[in-house]
PDB file of C-alpha atoms in Angstrom:
ATOM      1  CA  MET C   1    -158.465 -62.974  10.104  1.00  0.00           C
ATOM      2  CA  GLY C   2    -159.693 -64.432  13.370  1.00  0.00           C
ATOM      3  CA  HIS C   3    -158.351 -65.439  16.753  1.00  0.00           C
ATOM      4  CA  TYR C   4    -159.053 -67.398  19.912  1.00  0.00           C
ATOM      5  CA  VAL C   5    -157.758 -66.776  23.430  1.00  0.00           C
ATOM      6  CA  PRO C   6    -158.645 -69.229  26.219  1.00  0.00           C
ATOM      7  CA  THR C   7    -160.643 -67.807  29.113  1.00  0.00           C
ATOM      8  CA  GLY C   8    -158.214 -68.986  31.784  1.00  0.00           C
ATOM      9  CA  ARG C   9    -155.869 -66.402  33.364  1.00  0.00           C
ATOM     10  CA  ILE C  10    -152.943 -67.085  35.667  1.00  0.00           C
ATOM     11  CA  ALA C  11    -151.985 -64.080  37.810  1.00  0.00           C
ATOM     12  CA  ASN C  12    -148.412 -63.274  38.802  1.00  0.00           C
ATOM     13  CA  ASP C  13    -149.083 -64.062  42.461  1.00  0.00           C
ATOM     14  CA  TYR C  14    -149.367 -67.729  41.524  1.00  0.00           C
ATOM     15  CA  PHE C  15    -145.650 -67.915  40.717  1.00  0.00           C
ATOM     16  CA  GLU C  16    -144.461 -66.668  44.091  1.00  0.00           C
ATOM     17  CA  LYS C  17    -145.633 -69.978  45.525  1.00  0.00           C
ATOM     18  CA  VAL C  18    -144.257 -72.017  42.617  1.00  0.00           C
ATOM     19  CA  ASN C  19    -140.831 -70.544  41.813  1.00  0.00           C
ATOM     20  CA  GLY C  20    -140.374 -67.687  44.283  1.00  0.00           C
ATOM     21  CA  LEU C  21    -140.852 -64.789  41.827  1.00  0.00           C
ATOM     22  CA  THR C  22    -142.924 -61.877  43.094  1.00  0.00           C
ATOM     23  CA  SER C  23    -145.496 -60.071  40.987  1.00  0.00           C
ATOM     24  CA  ASP C  24    -143.484 -56.836  41.125  1.00  0.00           C
ATOM     25  CA  TRP C  25    -140.361 -58.640  39.921  1.00  0.00           C
ATOM     26  CA  ILE C  26    -142.235 -60.171  36.963  1.00  0.00           C
ATOM     27  CA  VAL C  27    -143.933 -56.908  35.975  1.00  0.00           C
ATOM     28  CA  GLN C  28    -140.702 -54.929  36.172  1.00  0.00           C
ATOM     29  CA  ARG C  29    -138.779 -57.357  33.947  1.00  0.00           C
ATOM     30  CA  THR C  30    -141.457 -58.514  31.512  1.00  0.00           C
ATOM     31  CA  GLY C  31    -144.539 -56.291  31.702  1.00  0.00           C
ATOM     32  CA  ILE C  32    -146.707 -59.392  32.283  1.00  0.00           C
ATOM     33  CA  ARG C  33    -149.469 -59.289  34.911  1.00  0.00           C
ATOM     34  CA  THR C  34    -151.513 -62.322  33.854  1.00  0.00           C
ATOM     35  CA  ARG C  35    -151.158 -64.950  31.134  1.00  0.00           C
ATOM     36  CA  SER C  36    -153.775 -66.905  29.201  1.00  0.00           C
ATOM     37  CA  LYS C  37    -154.059 -70.627  29.819  1.00  0.00           C
ATOM     38  CA  ALA C  38    -155.964 -73.265  27.889  1.00  0.00           C
ATOM     39  CA  ASN C  39    -158.570 -75.253  29.783  1.00  0.00           C
ATOM     40  CA  ALA C  40    -158.121 -78.955  30.478  1.00  0.00           C
ATOM     41  CA  ASP C  41    -160.252 -79.943  27.469  1.00  0.00           C
ATOM     42  CA  GLU C  42    -158.403 -77.628  25.044  1.00  0.00           C
ATOM     43  CA  ASN C  43    -155.289 -78.170  22.966  1.00  0.00           C
ATOM     44  CA  CYS C  44    -153.433 -76.739  19.991  1.00  0.00           C
ATOM     45  CA  ASP C  45    -155.941 -78.235  17.526  1.00  0.00           C
ATOM     46  CA  THR C  46    -159.130 -77.161  19.330  1.00  0.00           C
ATOM     47  CA  MET C  47    -157.831 -73.593  19.658  1.00  0.00           C
ATOM     48  CA  ALA C  48    -156.959 -73.522  15.950  1.00  0.00           C
ATOM     49  CA  LEU C  49    -160.518 -74.601  15.122  1.00  0.00           C
ATOM     50  CA  GLN C  50    -161.905 -71.808  17.292  1.00  0.00           C
ATOM     51  CA  ALA C  51    -159.723 -69.251  15.505  1.00  0.00           C
ATOM     52  CA  VAL C  52    -160.963 -70.486  12.117  1.00  0.00           C
ATOM     53  CA  GLU C  53    -164.556 -70.232  13.324  1.00  0.00           C
ATOM     54  CA  ASP C  54    -163.898 -66.611  14.238  1.00  0.00           C
ATOM     55  CA  ALA C  55    -162.255 -65.853  10.874  1.00  0.00           C
ATOM     56  CA  ILE C  56    -164.932 -67.393   8.638  1.00  0.00           C
ATOM     57  CA  LYS C  57    -167.555 -64.997  10.029  1.00  0.00           C
ATOM     58  CA  THR C  58    -166.364 -62.429   7.474  1.00  0.00           C
ATOM     59  CA  LEU C  59    -164.872 -64.734   4.822  1.00  0.00           C
ATOM     60  CA  PRO C  60    -166.191 -63.606   1.399  1.00  0.00           C
ATOM     61  CA  TYR C  61    -165.974 -67.091  -0.155  1.00  0.00           C
ATOM     62  CA  ASP C  62    -166.677 -70.693   0.848  1.00  0.00           C
ATOM     63  CA  ILE C  63    -163.968 -72.228   3.038  1.00  0.00           C
ATOM     64  CA  LYS C  64    -164.067 -75.232   0.692  1.00  0.00           C
ATOM     65  CA  ASP C  65    -162.427 -72.976  -1.941  1.00  0.00           C
ATOM     66  CA  VAL C  66    -159.216 -73.011   0.092  1.00  0.00           C
ATOM     67  CA  ASP C  67    -156.523 -74.932  -1.786  1.00  0.00           C
ATOM     68  CA  LEU C  68    -153.644 -74.580   0.697  1.00  0.00           C
ATOM     69  CA  VAL C  69    -153.619 -74.977   4.492  1.00  0.00           C
ATOM     70  CA  VAL C  70    -150.407 -74.009   6.272  1.00  0.00           C
ATOM     71  CA  GLY C  71    -149.896 -74.862   9.924  1.00  0.00           C
ATOM     72  CA  ALA C  72    -147.237 -72.503  11.295  1.00  0.00           C
ATOM     73  CA  TYR C  73    -146.500 -72.929  15.015  1.00  0.00           C
ATOM     74  CA  TYR C  74    -144.236 -74.941  17.314  1.00  0.00           C
ATOM     75  CA  SER C  75    -146.273 -76.233  20.290  1.00  0.00           C
ATOM     76  CA  VAL C  76    -147.853 -79.177  18.503  1.00  0.00           C
ATOM     77  CA  TYR C  77    -150.521 -81.397  20.011  1.00  0.00           C
ATOM     78  CA  ASP C  78    -149.873 -84.167  17.473  1.00  0.00           C
ATOM     79  CA  SER C  79    -146.721 -84.113  15.344  1.00  0.00           C
ATOM     80  CA  VAL C  80    -148.218 -86.497  12.761  1.00  0.00           C
ATOM     81  CA  ALA C  81    -151.812 -85.349  12.216  1.00  0.00           C
ATOM     82  CA  THR C  82    -151.408 -81.573  12.404  1.00  0.00           C
ATOM     83  CA  ALA C  83    -154.015 -78.891  13.115  1.00  0.00           C
ATOM     84  CA  GLY C  84    -154.175 -78.326   9.355  1.00  0.00           C
ATOM     85  CA  HIS C  85    -155.382 -81.866   8.806  1.00  0.00           C
ATOM     86  CA  VAL C  86    -157.930 -81.538  11.621  1.00  0.00           C
ATOM     87  CA  ILE C  87    -159.297 -78.382   9.991  1.00  0.00           C
ATOM     88  CA  GLN C  88    -159.374 -80.022   6.556  1.00  0.00           C
ATOM     89  CA  GLN C  89    -161.443 -82.851   8.010  1.00  0.00           C
ATOM     90  CA  LYS C  90    -163.760 -80.542   9.953  1.00  0.00           C
ATOM     91  CA  TYR C  91    -164.687 -78.451   6.894  1.00  0.00           C
ATOM     92  CA  ASP C  92    -164.266 -81.191   4.268  1.00  0.00           C
ATOM     93  CA  ILE C  93    -161.761 -79.121   2.270  1.00  0.00           C
ATOM     94  CA  LYS C  94    -161.078 -81.450  -0.656  1.00  0.00           C
ATOM     95  CA  ARG C  95    -157.901 -81.453  -2.781  1.00  0.00           C
ATOM     96  CA  ALA C  96    -156.118 -78.830  -0.664  1.00  0.00           C
ATOM     97  CA  LYS C  97    -152.414 -79.079   0.057  1.00  0.00           C
ATOM     98  CA  VAL C  98    -151.741 -79.268   3.806  1.00  0.00           C
ATOM     99  CA  VAL C  99    -148.274 -78.484   5.155  1.00  0.00           C
ATOM    100  CA  TYR C 100    -146.707 -77.721   8.513  1.00  0.00           C
ATOM    101  CA  ALA C 101    -143.706 -75.494   9.273  1.00  0.00           C
ATOM    102  CA  SER C 102    -142.009 -74.308  12.439  1.00  0.00           C
ATOM    103  CA  ALA C 103    -139.502 -71.505  12.966  1.00  0.00           C
ATOM    104  CA  ALA C 104    -140.178 -70.859  16.649  1.00  0.00           C
ATOM    105  CA  CYS C 105    -141.797 -67.464  17.213  1.00  0.00           C
ATOM    106  CA  SER C 106    -141.261 -66.527  13.554  1.00  0.00           C
ATOM    107  CA  SER C 107    -143.429 -69.437  12.430  1.00  0.00           C
ATOM    108  CA  PHE C 108    -146.508 -67.447  11.434  1.00  0.00           C
ATOM    109  CA  ILE C 109    -144.590 -65.123   9.121  1.00  0.00           C
ATOM    110  CA  ASN C 110    -142.824 -68.113   7.572  1.00  0.00           C
ATOM    111  CA  GLY C 111    -146.292 -69.575   7.009  1.00  0.00           C
ATOM    112  CA  LEU C 112    -147.282 -66.444   5.097  1.00  0.00           C
ATOM    113  CA  GLU C 113    -144.112 -66.745   3.051  1.00  0.00           C
ATOM    114  CA  ILE C 114    -144.929 -70.357   2.180  1.00  0.00           C
ATOM    115  CA  ALA C 115    -148.325 -69.229   0.883  1.00  0.00           C
ATOM    116  CA  GLU C 116    -146.582 -66.489  -1.107  1.00  0.00           C
ATOM    117  CA  GLY C 117    -144.387 -69.142  -2.718  1.00  0.00           C
ATOM    118  CA  TYR C 118    -147.299 -71.430  -3.612  1.00  0.00           C
ATOM    119  CA  PHE C 119    -149.106 -68.449  -5.137  1.00  0.00           C
ATOM    120  CA  ALA C 120    -146.037 -67.513  -7.191  1.00  0.00           C
ATOM    121  CA  MET C 121    -145.710 -71.076  -8.490  1.00  0.00           C
ATOM    122  CA  GLY C 122    -149.371 -71.151  -9.506  1.00  0.00           C
ATOM    123  CA  LYS C 123    -150.043 -74.100  -7.194  1.00  0.00           C
ATOM    124  CA  ALA C 124    -152.567 -72.307  -4.952  1.00  0.00           C
ATOM    125  CA  SER C 125    -154.682 -69.162  -4.891  1.00  0.00           C
ATOM    126  CA  LYS C 126    -156.527 -69.248  -1.552  1.00  0.00           C
ATOM    127  CA  ALA C 127    -154.606 -70.179   1.580  1.00  0.00           C
ATOM    128  CA  LEU C 128    -155.439 -70.599   5.245  1.00  0.00           C
ATOM    129  CA  ILE C 129    -152.562 -69.958   7.641  1.00  0.00           C
ATOM    130  CA  ILE C 130    -153.194 -71.228  11.151  1.00  0.00           C
ATOM    131  CA  CYS C 131    -151.025 -70.634  14.187  1.00  0.00           C
ATOM    132  CA  SER C 132    -151.957 -72.131  17.534  1.00  0.00           C
ATOM    133  CA  GLU C 133    -149.618 -72.042  20.507  1.00  0.00           C
ATOM    134  CA  HIS C 134    -150.327 -74.162  23.572  1.00  0.00           C
ATOM    135  CA  ASN C 135    -147.239 -73.076  25.486  1.00  0.00           C
ATOM    136  CA  THR C 136    -148.559 -74.111  28.893  1.00  0.00           C
ATOM    137  CA  TYR C 137    -148.790 -77.698  27.643  1.00  0.00           C
ATOM    138  CA  TYR C 138    -144.989 -77.739  27.573  1.00  0.00           C
ATOM    139  CA  SER C 139    -143.872 -75.079  30.048  1.00  0.00           C
ATOM    140  CA  ASN C 140    -142.334 -75.850  33.409  1.00  0.00           C
ATOM    141  CA  GLU C 141    -143.869 -73.393  35.868  1.00  0.00           C
ATOM    142  CA  LYS C 142    -141.122 -74.090  38.401  1.00  0.00           C
ATOM    143  CA  ASP C 143    -138.448 -72.780  36.028  1.00  0.00           C
ATOM    144  CA  PRO C 144    -137.500 -69.321  37.417  1.00  0.00           C
ATOM    145  CA  LYS C 145    -135.970 -68.250  34.086  1.00  0.00           C
ATOM    146  CA  SER C 146    -139.000 -68.654  31.848  1.00  0.00           C
ATOM    147  CA  GLY C 147    -141.775 -70.645  33.539  1.00  0.00           C
ATOM    148  CA  HIS C 148    -143.766 -67.466  34.222  1.00  0.00           C
ATOM    149  CA  LEU C 149    -143.720 -66.129  30.634  1.00  0.00           C
ATOM    150  CA  TRP C 150    -146.017 -68.358  28.630  1.00  0.00           C
ATOM    151  CA  GLY C 151    -149.593 -67.912  27.455  1.00  0.00           C
ATOM    152  CA  ASP C 152    -151.867 -69.738  24.989  1.00  0.00           C
ATOM    153  CA  ALA C 153    -153.694 -68.421  21.912  1.00  0.00           C
ATOM    154  CA  ALA C 154    -154.466 -69.145  18.248  1.00  0.00           C
ATOM    155  CA  VAL C 155    -154.952 -67.139  15.049  1.00  0.00           C
ATOM    156  CA  ALA C 156    -156.263 -67.972  11.572  1.00  0.00           C
ATOM    157  CA  PHE C 157    -155.666 -65.858   8.462  1.00  0.00           C
ATOM    158  CA  PHE C 158    -157.288 -66.469   5.080  1.00  0.00           C
ATOM    159  CA  VAL C 159    -154.982 -65.123   2.386  1.00  0.00           C
ATOM    160  CA  SER C 160    -155.846 -64.964  -1.306  1.00  0.00           C
ATOM    161  CA  LYS C 161    -153.665 -64.329  -4.342  1.00  0.00           C
ATOM    162  CA  GLU C 162    -156.215 -61.937  -5.869  1.00  0.00           C
ATOM    163  CA  ARG C 163    -158.298 -59.258  -4.172  1.00  0.00           C
ATOM    164  CA  GLN C 164    -161.744 -60.573  -3.169  1.00  0.00           C
ATOM    165  CA  THR C 165    -163.455 -57.452  -1.794  1.00  0.00           C
ATOM    166  CA  GLU C 166    -162.774 -53.736  -1.460  1.00  0.00           C
ATOM    167  CA  ASN C 167    -162.227 -54.252   2.266  1.00  0.00           C
ATOM    168  CA  ASP C 168    -159.372 -56.732   1.850  1.00  0.00           C
ATOM    169  CA  ILE C 169    -156.194 -55.999   3.788  1.00  0.00           C
ATOM    170  CA  GLU C 170    -153.170 -56.080   1.480  1.00  0.00           C
ATOM    171  CA  ILE C 171    -149.889 -57.705   2.477  1.00  0.00           C
ATOM    172  CA  LEU C 172    -147.220 -55.375   1.102  1.00  0.00           C
ATOM    173  CA  ASP C 173    -144.147 -57.420   2.007  1.00  0.00           C
ATOM    174  CA  ILE C 174    -143.004 -60.537   3.831  1.00  0.00           C
ATOM    175  CA  PHE C 175    -139.421 -60.860   5.062  1.00  0.00           C
ATOM    176  CA  THR C 176    -137.879 -63.724   7.035  1.00  0.00           C
ATOM    177  CA  GLU C 177    -134.371 -64.892   7.826  1.00  0.00           C
ATOM    178  CA  GLY C 178    -132.808 -67.713   9.823  1.00  0.00           C
ATOM    179  CA  LEU C 179    -130.292 -66.623  12.466  1.00  0.00           C
ATOM    180  CA  GLY C 180    -128.952 -69.917  13.757  1.00  0.00           C
ATOM    181  CA  ASN C 181    -125.428 -68.554  13.443  1.00  0.00           C
ATOM    182  CA  VAL C 182    -126.124 -65.570  15.728  1.00  0.00           C
ATOM    183  CA  GLY C 183    -125.485 -65.470  19.487  1.00  0.00           C
ATOM    184  CA  LYS C 184    -126.693 -68.582  21.320  1.00  0.00           C
ATOM    185  CA  GLY C 185    -128.635 -69.615  18.202  1.00  0.00           C
ATOM    186  CA  PRO C 186    -130.294 -73.018  18.654  1.00  0.00           C
ATOM    187  CA  GLY C 187    -129.435 -72.966  22.358  1.00  0.00           C
ATOM    188  CA  GLY C 188    -131.227 -69.707  23.162  1.00  0.00           C
ATOM    189  CA  VAL C 189    -134.737 -71.158  23.470  1.00  0.00           C
ATOM    190  CA  LYS C 190    -135.541 -74.879  23.630  1.00  0.00           C
ATOM    191  CA  LEU C 191    -138.587 -77.130  23.555  1.00  0.00           C
ATOM    192  CA  ARG C 192    -137.668 -80.709  24.398  1.00  0.00           C
ATOM    193  CA  PRO C 193    -140.785 -82.548  25.627  1.00  0.00           C
ATOM    194  CA  GLY C 194    -138.858 -85.587  26.821  1.00  0.00           C
ATOM    195  CA  GLU C 195    -136.547 -83.463  28.951  1.00  0.00           C
ATOM    196  CA  ASP C 196    -137.583 -80.189  30.583  1.00  0.00           C
ATOM    197  CA  GLY C 197    -140.227 -78.711  28.265  1.00  0.00           C
ATOM    198  CA  ILE C 198    -139.940 -75.197  26.881  1.00  0.00           C
ATOM    199  CA  THR C 199    -137.049 -73.231  28.379  1.00  0.00           C
ATOM    200  CA  MET C 200    -135.012 -70.084  27.772  1.00  0.00           C
ATOM    201  CA  PRO C 201    -131.558 -70.728  29.233  1.00  0.00           C
ATOM    202  CA  ASP C 202    -130.111 -67.315  28.337  1.00  0.00           C
ATOM    203  CA  GLY C 203    -132.730 -64.566  28.407  1.00  0.00           C
ATOM    204  CA  ARG C 204    -130.102 -61.829  28.048  1.00  0.00           C
ATOM    205  CA  ASP C 205    -128.903 -63.170  24.709  1.00  0.00           C
ATOM    206  CA  VAL C 206    -132.500 -63.451  23.492  1.00  0.00           C
ATOM    207  CA  PHE C 207    -133.216 -59.878  24.625  1.00  0.00           C
ATOM    208  CA  VAL C 208    -130.219 -58.331  22.862  1.00  0.00           C
ATOM    209  CA  ASN C 209    -130.738 -60.159  19.594  1.00  0.00           C
ATOM    210  CA  ALA C 210    -134.529 -59.705  19.579  1.00  0.00           C
ATOM    211  CA  CYS C 211    -134.103 -55.922  19.773  1.00  0.00           C
ATOM    212  CA  ARG C 212    -131.456 -55.907  17.056  1.00  0.00           C
ATOM    213  CA  TYR C 213    -133.048 -58.278  14.573  1.00  0.00           C
ATOM    214  CA  MET C 214    -136.660 -57.132  14.768  1.00  0.00           C
ATOM    215  CA  ILE C 215    -135.390 -53.733  13.603  1.00  0.00           C
ATOM    216  CA  TYR C 216    -133.228 -55.485  11.002  1.00  0.00           C
ATOM    217  CA  ALA C 217    -136.287 -57.340   9.673  1.00  0.00           C
ATOM    218  CA  LEU C 218    -138.338 -54.131   9.613  1.00  0.00           C
ATOM    219  CA  ASN C 219    -135.648 -52.269   7.661  1.00  0.00           C
ATOM    220  CA  ASN C 220    -135.484 -55.062   5.087  1.00  0.00           C
ATOM    221  CA  ALA C 221    -139.262 -55.048   4.625  1.00  0.00           C
ATOM    222  CA  LEU C 222    -139.299 -51.257   4.311  1.00  0.00           C
ATOM    223  CA  GLN C 223    -136.582 -51.415   1.683  1.00  0.00           C
ATOM    224  CA  ASP C 224    -138.533 -54.014  -0.307  1.00  0.00           C
ATOM    225  CA  THR C 225    -141.628 -51.789  -0.394  1.00  0.00           C
ATOM    226  CA  ASN C 226    -139.884 -48.399  -0.769  1.00  0.00           C
ATOM    227  CA  LEU C 227    -141.641 -47.290   2.395  1.00  0.00           C
ATOM    228  CA  LYS C 228    -140.080 -45.130   5.077  1.00  0.00           C
ATOM    229  CA  ILE C 229    -140.416 -45.524   8.826  1.00  0.00           C
ATOM    230  CA  GLU C 230    -142.629 -42.416   8.831  1.00  0.00           C
ATOM    231  CA  ASP C 231    -145.130 -44.226   6.579  1.00  0.00           C
ATOM    232  CA  ILE C 232    -145.931 -46.802   9.276  1.00  0.00           C
ATOM    233  CA  ASP C 233    -148.972 -45.894  11.357  1.00  0.00           C
ATOM    234  CA  LYS C 234    -148.658 -48.642  13.972  1.00  0.00           C
ATOM    235  CA  PHE C 235    -146.049 -51.198  14.987  1.00  0.00           C
ATOM    236  CA  ILE C 236    -146.629 -54.641  16.497  1.00  0.00           C
ATOM    237  CA  CYS C 237    -143.713 -56.578  17.986  1.00  0.00           C
ATOM    238  CA  HIS C 238    -143.578 -60.197  19.058  1.00  0.00           C
ATOM    239  CA  GLN C 239    -145.013 -60.160  22.579  1.00  0.00           C
ATOM    240  CA  ALA C 240    -142.081 -61.728  24.402  1.00  0.00           C
ATOM    241  CA  ASN C 241    -141.194 -58.932  26.786  1.00  0.00           C
ATOM    242  CA  LYS C 242    -142.529 -55.378  27.067  1.00  0.00           C
ATOM    243  CA  ARG C 243    -139.005 -54.101  27.742  1.00  0.00           C
ATOM    244  CA  ILE C 244    -137.977 -55.416  24.316  1.00  0.00           C
ATOM    245  CA  VAL C 245    -140.820 -53.435  22.747  1.00  0.00           C
ATOM    246  CA  ALA C 246    -139.724 -50.313  24.655  1.00  0.00           C
ATOM    247  CA  GLN C 247    -136.137 -50.768  23.476  1.00  0.00           C
ATOM    248  CA  VAL C 248    -137.224 -51.217  19.853  1.00  0.00           C
ATOM    249  CA  ALA C 249    -139.353 -48.066  20.124  1.00  0.00           C
ATOM    250  CA  HIS C 250    -136.384 -46.177  21.593  1.00  0.00           C
ATOM    251  CA  GLN C 251    -134.035 -47.282  18.813  1.00  0.00           C
ATOM    252  CA  LEU C 252    -136.579 -46.336  16.156  1.00  0.00           C
ATOM    253  CA  GLU C 253    -137.151 -43.007  17.932  1.00  0.00           C
ATOM    254  CA  LYS C 254    -140.877 -43.729  18.049  1.00  0.00           C
ATOM    255  CA  PRO C 255    -143.268 -43.206  21.002  1.00  0.00           C
ATOM    256  CA  MET C 256    -144.681 -46.274  22.718  1.00  0.00           C
ATOM    257  CA  GLU C 257    -148.154 -45.039  21.727  1.00  0.00           C
ATOM    258  CA  GLU C 258    -147.398 -46.224  18.192  1.00  0.00           C
ATOM    259  CA  PHE C 259    -146.826 -49.791  19.432  1.00  0.00           C
ATOM    260  CA  ILE C 260    -149.808 -52.055  20.169  1.00  0.00           C
ATOM    261  CA  ASN C 261    -149.348 -54.706  22.861  1.00  0.00           C
ATOM    262  CA  ASN C 262    -151.262 -57.431  24.679  1.00  0.00           C
ATOM    263  CA  ILE C 263    -148.477 -59.058  26.710  1.00  0.00           C
ATOM    264  CA  GLU C 264    -149.716 -57.551  29.988  1.00  0.00           C
ATOM    265  CA  GLU C 265    -152.821 -59.782  29.955  1.00  0.00           C
ATOM    266  CA  PHE C 266    -151.858 -62.782  27.800  1.00  0.00           C
ATOM    267  CA  GLY C 267    -148.113 -63.259  28.365  1.00  0.00           C
ATOM    268  CA  ASN C 268    -145.870 -64.608  25.618  1.00  0.00           C
ATOM    269  CA  THR C 269    -148.219 -66.445  23.224  1.00  0.00           C
ATOM    270  CA  GLY C 270    -145.380 -67.488  20.922  1.00  0.00           C
ATOM    271  CA  SER C 271    -145.639 -67.146  17.175  1.00  0.00           C
ATOM    272  CA  ALA C 272    -149.351 -66.348  17.510  1.00  0.00           C
ATOM    273  CA  SER C 273    -148.630 -63.172  19.480  1.00  0.00           C
ATOM    274  CA  ALA C 274    -148.042 -60.506  16.802  1.00  0.00           C
ATOM    275  CA  PRO C 275    -150.851 -61.642  14.452  1.00  0.00           C
ATOM    276  CA  LEU C 276    -153.091 -61.986  17.520  1.00  0.00           C
ATOM    277  CA  VAL C 277    -152.585 -58.307  18.322  1.00  0.00           C
ATOM    278  CA  LEU C 278    -153.429 -57.419  14.715  1.00  0.00           C
ATOM    279  CA  SER C 279    -156.580 -59.542  14.727  1.00  0.00           C
ATOM    280  CA  GLN C 280    -157.733 -58.142  18.074  1.00  0.00           C
ATOM    281  CA  HIS C 281    -157.385 -54.566  16.815  1.00  0.00           C
ATOM    282  CA  LYS C 282    -158.474 -54.994  13.186  1.00  0.00           C
ATOM    283  CA  GLY C 283    -161.530 -52.841  13.811  1.00  0.00           C
ATOM    284  CA  ASP C 284    -159.420 -49.951  15.085  1.00  0.00           C
ATOM    285  CA  PHE C 285    -157.698 -49.184  11.783  1.00  0.00           C
ATOM    286  CA  LYS C 286    -158.971 -46.925   9.033  1.00  0.00           C
ATOM    287  CA  LYS C 287    -158.658 -47.332   5.269  1.00  0.00           C
ATOM    288  CA  GLY C 288    -155.068 -46.750   4.169  1.00  0.00           C
ATOM    289  CA  ASP C 289    -153.428 -47.388   7.553  1.00  0.00           C
ATOM    290  CA  ILE C 290    -150.123 -49.266   7.317  1.00  0.00           C
ATOM    291  CA  VAL C 291    -149.052 -51.652  10.084  1.00  0.00           C
ATOM    292  CA  ALA C 292    -145.678 -53.383  10.467  1.00  0.00           C
ATOM    293  CA  LEU C 293    -145.378 -56.626  12.446  1.00  0.00           C
ATOM    294  CA  MET C 294    -141.905 -57.651  13.616  1.00  0.00           C
ATOM    295  CA  VAL C 295    -140.911 -60.923  15.242  1.00  0.00           C
ATOM    296  CA  PHE C 296    -137.901 -62.729  16.664  1.00  0.00           C
ATOM    297  CA  GLY C 297    -137.869 -66.441  17.294  1.00  0.00           C
ATOM    298  CA  GLY C 298    -135.758 -68.986  19.099  1.00  0.00           C
ATOM    299  CA  GLY C 299    -133.340 -70.903  16.971  1.00  0.00           C
ATOM    300  CA  TYR C 300    -132.780 -67.967  16.119  1.00  0.00           C
ATOM    301  CA  SER C 301    -134.916 -66.358  13.387  1.00  0.00           C
ATOM    302  CA  CYS C 302    -136.569 -63.050  12.569  1.00  0.00           C
ATOM    303  CA  GLY C 303    -139.292 -61.734  10.319  1.00  0.00           C
ATOM    304  CA  CYS C 304    -141.488 -58.804   9.395  1.00  0.00           C
ATOM    305  CA  PHE C 305    -144.621 -58.375   7.355  1.00  0.00           C
ATOM    306  CA  ILE C 306    -146.317 -55.123   6.462  1.00  0.00           C
ATOM    307  CA  VAL C 307    -150.039 -54.739   5.769  1.00  0.00           C
ATOM    308  CA  ARG C 308    -152.182 -51.923   4.425  1.00  0.00           C
ATOM    309  CA  PHE C 309    -155.836 -51.635   5.420  1.00  0.00           C
TER     310      PHE C 309
END
């Protein structure tokens, strides 16, 4: 796995001039102090390429062996030629299937599930899942409801059907579910480029359902693997709001020390956020550690995947 985070940082003080929100107000309600922002010459595709470059440093086989590339994100730079196609061209990956899927902030886990399906059908054996979110390309900073939330980042995961080395991280389970019939559903979070960009009209509804359904997704994944909550060494939630993470920890009766976060510096980096945390901290885990990643996405949707180091 690999990742890329742009060097740009936008501090909370910036938004007091733009939409009237003070730094204290933002920190109290979201936990965010700064957010990452892509430079003027960067976009969804260039960040994805950087994440792949980071991941191939430890790849135990030639990238040309990849036979499936899955783009799984929502903040596209080009909705025709996707980041997957750009990567295929860059590395001359011949005869690979290249697909794109979006399920808001659940997109990355859905991308893993797509690879799982191709593996099961015998149509692929080595997949590259890329997730690159350029939220600030679409966000409206003047929007007092959500303009201050968004950050940019990308991740790249190489996933194989068979074990390649003794150091491989094993995916124990992947669970996803659409929740369009829950709460505000498709109206909870929107991205309409021709209108007002990426918005969150009802943050309260998102908050309540995110807390509920990230735990729901975790419980389903635990059931699939016959694991118990006590077997999980660390938890990673979608980095939408630190208060959501605190509420999930409270409901699970787990200390916040067992939850790894990066929202304070990077903001909400969309569907890249949970896998980004995992990639950033991959060197901190020891052999046998089990990590659960839980997400909730606009639309709505939820997901969880569990890995063992």
